[in-house]
Structures are given as C-alpha cells and as structure tokens.
C-alpha cells in the first residue's frame, strides 16, 4: 500500500513538472509572438511613413501653384473693383450730394 501511495505521489510530481514545462513553453511562445508582432508593426509603420513622405514630396509643389493661382485671381478681382470704383466714384458722390442738398419729400408707404 505504501508503494502505491509513493507511486501516486511520484506520478503527481511528474504531472506537475509537465504542467510547469507547458506553462513555460506557452509563456515563451507568447513572448516571441509579441516580439514578432511588434517587429511587423514597426516594419509596417516605417513603410507607411516612407509612403507618406513620398506622397508629400510628390505633391509639395501643388499647394504652391494653387496659392499662386488664388493670389492672381484675387489681384484680378481687386483690380476690377478698383476700376469700377474709379469709374463710378464721381456719379455716386454727385448722387449723394444731390440727395442731401435737394431732398424730395415723399410720404412713407406705411403712413398711408
């Protein structure tokens, strides 16, 4: 009977060692999987950063040309506004002076 108990204890000890080895193996596998995943993440990140830099370099002049085009359009519109101002200035001043000097009294539409 004593040898049966010792046999069971020995078997239990061996099973515990097997379980510990399995835990160590799983822990090591998880660590290596995390390291591999981090390496892949870093490589992917570097690849996407390189693609972004290439895209920015390819399209960097585009913003400048759009800015120049917008500036030239604004300049054209300002020139047109200034020309219209110069053309109509005398007429508007005369109209305002006449309206101030020679008022024409009229009954307001709500007063009727």
Coordinates of C-alpha atoms in Angstrom, one line a residue:
X1 CA 0.0 0.0 0.0
X2 CA 2.9 2.3 0.8
X3 CA 4.4 1.8 -2.6
X4 CA 1.0 2.6 -4.3
X5 CA 0.9 6.0 -2.5
X6 CA 4.5 6.7 -3.3
X7 CA 3.8 5.8 -6.9
X8 CA 0.9 8.2 -7.0
X9 CA 3.0 10.9 -5.4
X10 CA 5.7 10.3 -8.0
X11 CA 3.2 10.4 -10.8
X12 CA 1.6 13.6 -9.3
X13 CA 5.1 15.2 -9.2
X14 CA 5.8 14.3 -12.8
X15 CA 2.4 15.7 -13.9
X16 CA 3.2 18.9 -12.0
X17 CA 6.6 19.1 -13.8
X18 CA 4.9 18.5 -17.2
X19 CA 2.3 21.3 -16.4
X20 CA 5.1 23.7 -15.4
X21 CA 7.0 22.9 -18.6
X22 CA 3.8 23.5 -20.6
X23 CA 3.3 26.9 -18.9
X24 CA 6.9 27.9 -19.5
X25 CA 6.5 26.9 -23.2
X26 CA 3.3 28.9 -23.5
X27 CA 4.9 31.9 -21.8
X28 CA 7.9 31.8 -24.1
X29 CA 5.6 31.4 -27.2
X30 CA 3.5 34.4 -26.1
X31 CA 6.7 36.5 -25.6
X32 CA 8.0 35.5 -29.0
X33 CA 4.7 36.1 -30.7
X34 CA 4.5 39.6 -29.1
X35 CA 8.1 40.3 -30.3
X36 CA 7.3 39.1 -33.8
X37 CA 4.1 41.2 -33.9
X38 CA 5.9 44.3 -32.7
X39 CA 8.5 43.8 -35.4
X40 CA 5.8 43.5 -38.0
X41 CA 4.1 46.6 -36.6
X42 CA 7.4 48.6 -36.7
X43 CA 8.1 47.5 -40.3
X44 CA 4.6 48.4 -41.4
X45 CA 4.9 51.8 -39.7
X46 CA 8.2 52.5 -41.4
X47 CA 6.7 51.5 -44.8
X48 CA 3.7 53.8 -44.3
X49 CA 5.8 56.7 -43.1
X50 CA 8.0 56.3 -46.2
X51 CA 4.9 56.2 -48.4
X52 CA 3.6 59.4 -46.7
X53 CA 6.9 61.2 -47.2
X54 CA 7.0 60.2 -50.9
X55 CA 3.4 61.4 -51.3
X56 CA 4.2 64.7 -49.6
X57 CA 7.3 65.2 -51.7
X58 CA 5.3 64.4 -54.9
X59 CA 2.6 66.9 -54.1
X60 CA 4.5 69.6 -52.3
X61 CA 4.5 71.9 -55.4
X62 CA 0.8 71.5 -55.9
X63 CA -0.1 73.7 -52.9
X64 CA 2.3 76.5 -54.0
X65 CA 0.7 76.5 -57.5
X66 CA -2.8 76.7 -56.0
X67 CA -1.7 79.5 -53.8
X68 CA -0.2 81.4 -56.7
X69 CA -3.3 80.9 -58.8
X70 CA -5.6 82.1 -55.9
X71 CA -3.4 85.2 -55.4
X72 CA -3.5 86.1 -59.1
X73 CA -7.3 85.7 -59.1
X74 CA -7.6 87.9 -56.0
X75 CA -5.4 90.5 -57.7
X76 CA -7.6 90.5 -60.8
X77 CA -10.7 90.9 -58.7
X78 CA -9.2 93.7 -56.7
X79 CA -8.1 95.5 -60.0
X80 CA -11.7 95.1 -61.3
X81 CA -13.2 96.5 -58.1
X82 CA -10.7 99.4 -58.1
X83 CA -11.5 100.2 -61.7
X84 CA -15.3 100.1 -61.0
X85 CA -14.7 102.3 -58.0
X86 CA -12.8 104.9 -60.1
X87 CA -15.4 104.8 -62.8
X88 CA -18.5 105.2 -60.5
X89 CA -17.0 107.4 -57.8
X90 CA -18.0 110.7 -59.3
X91 CA -21.5 109.6 -60.1
X92 CA -22.1 108.3 -56.5
X93 CA -20.7 111.4 -54.9
X94 CA -22.9 113.6 -57.1
X95 CA -25.9 111.4 -56.3
X96 CA -25.2 111.7 -52.5
X97 CA -24.7 115.4 -52.7
X98 CA -27.8 116.0 -54.7
X99 CA -29.9 113.8 -52.3
X100 CA -28.5 115.9 -49.4
X101 CA -28.9 119.3 -50.9
X102 CA -32.2 118.8 -52.8
X103 CA -34.4 116.5 -50.8
X104 CA -37.7 115.4 -52.4
X105 CA -40.2 114.9 -49.6
X106 CA -42.4 111.8 -50.1
X107 CA -44.9 110.2 -47.8
X108 CA -43.7 106.9 -46.4
X109 CA -45.7 103.8 -47.6
X110 CA -46.7 102.9 -44.1
X111 CA -48.1 106.4 -43.3
X112 CA -51.0 106.0 -45.7

